[in-house]
């Protein structure tokens, strides 16, 4: 399903209440928020989205896919250079691609995450990965001390268990 023709729309409202299915493609230069899931209202989710393709959405600041249990594809948010918050708690996603650098402050990931690369994440102050058992690739560089400490904690916990 495509969500096009949104060049001047900033928000689409609570999309998690709509019965989207399969992969959703989003384009919108002014779009700042994409609530396909809900961190705060898991019981209201009707979407059955399995993947998200983000095209020209460079103004996007917040993506909420939390509690969207059908979401499982590798998703590319590398063009979202202004992304500040990404919530993917309680999903089945295994990998997320992020841009190098950028103002990302909050990143919440599920226990299914297998691969993650964090480069230039100096603004990230809230990193949560629900579990470490499935992590097989974790890269970080030029990040804040907070991020490097979290990465070290994850690796220490995983390999000293």
Short mmCIF file of N, CA, C and O in Angstrom, two decimals, residues 72-129:
data_model
loop_
_atom_site.label_atom_id
_atom_site.label_comp_id
_atom_site.label_asym_id
_atom_site.label_seq_id
_atom_site.Cartn_x
_atom_site.Cartn_y
_atom_site.Cartn_z
N UNK A 72 8.51 -7.28 10.19
CA UNK A 72 9.63 -8.19 10.29
C UNK A 72 10.74 -7.95 9.27
O UNK A 72 11.82 -8.50 9.39
N UNK A 73 10.50 -7.14 8.25
CA UNK A 73 11.50 -6.94 7.20
C UNK A 73 12.65 -6.05 7.67
O UNK A 73 12.52 -5.28 8.61
N UNK A 74 13.77 -6.17 6.97
CA UNK A 74 14.86 -5.21 7.15
C UNK A 74 14.35 -3.88 6.62
O UNK A 74 13.80 -3.83 5.52
N UNK A 75 14.50 -2.82 7.37
CA UNK A 75 13.96 -1.54 6.93
C UNK A 75 15.05 -0.49 6.88
O UNK A 75 15.90 -0.41 7.76
N UNK A 76 14.98 0.31 5.85
CA UNK A 76 16.01 1.30 5.55
C UNK A 76 15.52 2.70 5.91
O UNK A 76 14.65 3.25 5.24
N UNK A 77 16.08 3.24 6.97
CA UNK A 77 15.78 4.61 7.38
C UNK A 77 16.99 5.51 7.15
O UNK A 77 17.11 6.57 7.75
N UNK A 78 17.89 5.09 6.27
CA UNK A 78 19.14 5.83 6.06
C UNK A 78 18.94 7.18 5.39
O UNK A 78 19.81 8.04 5.47
N UNK A 79 17.81 7.40 4.75
CA UNK A 79 17.52 8.70 4.13
C UNK A 79 16.84 9.65 5.10
O UNK A 79 16.61 10.81 4.78
N UNK A 80 16.51 9.17 6.28
CA UNK A 80 15.82 9.99 7.29
C UNK A 80 16.88 10.69 8.14
O UNK A 80 17.13 10.32 9.28
N UNK A 81 17.48 11.72 7.58
CA UNK A 81 18.61 12.39 8.22
C UNK A 81 18.21 13.26 9.41
O UNK A 81 19.07 13.69 10.17
N UNK A 82 16.92 13.50 9.59
CA UNK A 82 16.44 14.30 10.72
C UNK A 82 15.72 13.47 11.77
O UNK A 82 15.09 14.02 12.68
N UNK A 83 15.80 12.15 11.65
CA UNK A 83 15.11 11.25 12.57
C UNK A 83 15.64 11.42 14.00
O UNK A 83 16.84 11.35 14.24
N UNK A 84 14.72 11.66 14.94
CA UNK A 84 15.08 11.84 16.35
C UNK A 84 14.63 10.67 17.21
O UNK A 84 15.26 10.36 18.21
N UNK A 85 13.52 10.02 16.84
CA UNK A 85 12.98 8.93 17.65
C UNK A 85 12.54 7.78 16.74
O UNK A 85 11.84 8.01 15.76
N UNK A 86 12.94 6.56 17.12
CA UNK A 86 12.50 5.36 16.40
C UNK A 86 12.15 4.31 17.44
O UNK A 86 13.00 3.89 18.22
N UNK A 87 10.87 3.93 17.46
CA UNK A 87 10.38 2.94 18.40
C UNK A 87 10.00 1.67 17.64
O UNK A 87 9.13 1.71 16.78
N UNK A 88 10.66 0.57 17.94
CA UNK A 88 10.37 -0.71 17.30
C UNK A 88 10.22 -1.80 18.34
O UNK A 88 10.40 -2.98 18.04
N UNK A 89 9.89 -1.45 19.57
CA UNK A 89 9.68 -2.43 20.64
C UNK A 89 8.61 -3.43 20.23
O UNK A 89 7.64 -3.07 19.58
N UNK A 90 8.77 -4.66 20.65
CA UNK A 90 7.76 -5.71 20.43
C UNK A 90 7.38 -5.90 18.96
O UNK A 90 6.21 -6.06 18.63
N UNK A 91 8.39 -5.85 18.11
CA UNK A 91 8.20 -6.19 16.70
C UNK A 91 9.07 -7.41 16.42
O UNK A 91 9.74 -7.92 17.32
N UNK A 92 9.08 -7.88 15.19
CA UNK A 92 9.91 -9.02 14.82
C UNK A 92 11.00 -8.63 13.84
O UNK A 92 11.55 -9.48 13.15
N UNK A 93 11.32 -7.36 13.77
CA UNK A 93 12.33 -6.88 12.84
C UNK A 93 13.72 -7.38 13.26
O UNK A 93 14.01 -7.50 14.45
N UNK A 94 14.52 -7.73 12.27
CA UNK A 94 15.86 -8.26 12.57
C UNK A 94 16.97 -7.26 12.30
O UNK A 94 18.06 -7.40 12.83
N UNK A 95 16.71 -6.24 11.47
CA UNK A 95 17.75 -5.28 11.14
C UNK A 95 17.12 -3.95 10.74
O UNK A 95 16.09 -3.93 10.07
N UNK A 96 17.77 -2.87 11.13
CA UNK A 96 17.33 -1.52 10.77
C UNK A 96 18.55 -0.77 10.28
O UNK A 96 19.61 -0.79 10.93
N UNK A 97 18.42 -0.11 9.14
CA UNK A 97 19.51 0.70 8.60
C UNK A 97 19.25 2.16 8.95
O UNK A 97 18.17 2.69 8.67
N UNK A 98 20.24 2.79 9.55
CA UNK A 98 20.14 4.20 9.94
C UNK A 98 21.19 5.01 9.19
O UNK A 98 22.23 4.47 8.79
N UNK A 99 20.97 6.31 9.07
CA UNK A 99 21.97 7.16 8.44
C UNK A 99 23.16 7.33 9.39
O UNK A 99 23.03 7.15 10.61
N UNK A 100 24.30 7.64 8.84
CA UNK A 100 25.46 7.97 9.67
C UNK A 100 25.23 9.36 10.25
O UNK A 100 24.79 10.26 9.55
N UNK A 101 25.53 9.53 11.53
CA UNK A 101 25.31 10.82 12.18
C UNK A 101 23.84 11.08 12.39
O UNK A 101 23.03 10.16 12.52
N UNK A 102 23.48 12.34 12.40
CA UNK A 102 22.08 12.72 12.56
C UNK A 102 21.71 12.95 14.01
O UNK A 102 22.46 12.64 14.93
N UNK A 103 20.52 13.51 14.22
CA UNK A 103 20.09 13.92 15.56
C UNK A 103 19.35 12.84 16.36
O UNK A 103 18.62 13.16 17.30
N UNK A 104 19.48 11.55 16.00
CA UNK A 104 18.75 10.49 16.69
C UNK A 104 19.01 10.54 18.20
O UNK A 104 20.15 10.52 18.64
N UNK A 105 17.92 10.61 18.98
CA UNK A 105 18.00 10.69 20.43
C UNK A 105 17.48 9.43 21.11
O UNK A 105 17.99 9.05 22.16
N UNK A 106 16.44 8.81 20.54
CA UNK A 106 15.81 7.64 21.15
C UNK A 106 15.72 6.51 20.13
O UNK A 106 15.22 6.71 19.03
N UNK A 107 16.18 5.32 20.54
CA UNK A 107 16.14 4.15 19.67
C UNK A 107 15.78 2.95 20.53
O UNK A 107 16.56 2.54 21.38
N UNK A 108 14.57 2.43 20.33
CA UNK A 108 14.09 1.27 21.09
C UNK A 108 13.90 0.11 20.12
O UNK A 108 13.12 0.22 19.18
N UNK A 109 14.60 -1.00 20.37
CA UNK A 109 14.60 -2.13 19.45
C UNK A 109 14.14 -3.40 20.15
O UNK A 109 14.30 -3.55 21.36
N UNK A 110 13.62 -4.35 19.38
CA UNK A 110 13.11 -5.60 19.95
C UNK A 110 14.21 -6.62 20.19
O UNK A 110 15.34 -6.46 19.72
N UNK A 111 13.87 -7.70 20.86
CA UNK A 111 14.83 -8.77 21.11
C UNK A 111 15.17 -9.54 19.84
O UNK A 111 16.17 -10.25 19.80
N UNK A 112 14.39 -9.38 18.79
CA UNK A 112 14.66 -10.08 17.52
C UNK A 112 15.77 -9.43 16.70
O UNK A 112 16.22 -10.01 15.71
N UNK A 113 16.23 -8.26 17.11
CA UNK A 113 17.25 -7.54 16.33
C UNK A 113 18.53 -8.37 16.24
O UNK A 113 19.00 -8.90 17.23
N UNK A 114 19.04 -8.50 15.02
CA UNK A 114 20.24 -9.29 14.79
C UNK A 114 21.42 -8.43 14.35
O UNK A 114 22.57 -8.78 14.63
N UNK A 115 21.13 -7.33 13.67
CA UNK A 115 22.21 -6.50 13.14
C UNK A 115 21.88 -5.02 13.33
O UNK A 115 20.75 -4.59 13.10
N UNK A 116 22.90 -4.27 13.76
CA UNK A 116 22.72 -2.84 13.98
C UNK A 116 24.06 -2.15 13.82
O UNK A 116 25.08 -2.61 14.33
N UNK A 117 24.05 -1.05 13.09
CA UNK A 117 25.25 -0.22 12.92
C UNK A 117 24.94 1.19 13.40
O UNK A 117 23.98 1.81 12.93
N UNK A 118 25.72 1.66 14.35
CA UNK A 118 25.55 3.00 14.90
C UNK A 118 26.83 3.79 14.64
O UNK A 118 27.85 3.53 15.28
N UNK A 119 26.76 4.73 13.72
CA UNK A 119 27.92 5.57 13.42
C UNK A 119 27.53 7.03 13.56
O UNK A 119 26.52 7.48 13.04
N UNK A 120 28.33 7.77 14.31
CA UNK A 120 28.10 9.19 14.48
C UNK A 120 26.89 9.54 15.31
O UNK A 120 26.34 10.63 15.19
N UNK A 121 26.45 8.64 16.15
CA UNK A 121 25.25 8.87 16.98
C UNK A 121 25.65 9.57 18.27
O UNK A 121 25.68 9.01 19.34
N UNK A 122 25.96 10.85 18.16
CA UNK A 122 26.41 11.63 19.30
C UNK A 122 25.25 12.17 20.13
O UNK A 122 25.41 12.55 21.27
N UNK A 123 24.05 12.22 19.57
CA UNK A 123 22.87 12.74 20.28
C UNK A 123 22.05 11.64 20.95
O UNK A 123 21.13 11.94 21.71
N UNK A 124 22.37 10.39 20.68
CA UNK A 124 21.59 9.28 21.21
C UNK A 124 21.78 9.15 22.71
O UNK A 124 22.87 8.92 23.21
N UNK A 125 20.66 9.34 23.45
CA UNK A 125 20.70 9.28 24.92
C UNK A 125 19.77 8.22 25.48
O UNK A 125 19.70 8.04 26.69
N UNK A 126 19.03 7.54 24.61
CA UNK A 126 18.08 6.52 25.06
C UNK A 126 18.13 5.35 24.07
O UNK A 126 17.44 5.37 23.05
N UNK A 127 18.97 4.37 24.37
CA UNK A 127 19.11 3.18 23.52
C UNK A 127 18.63 1.98 24.32
O UNK A 127 19.15 1.69 25.39
N UNK A 128 17.63 1.29 23.77
CA UNK A 128 17.07 0.13 24.45
C UNK A 128 16.95 -1.01 23.45
O UNK A 128 16.32 -0.87 22.41
N UNK A 129 17.62 -2.12 23.75
CA UNK A 129 17.47 -3.35 22.97
C UNK A 129 16.92 -4.38 23.94
O UNK A 129 17.56 -4.70 24.94
#
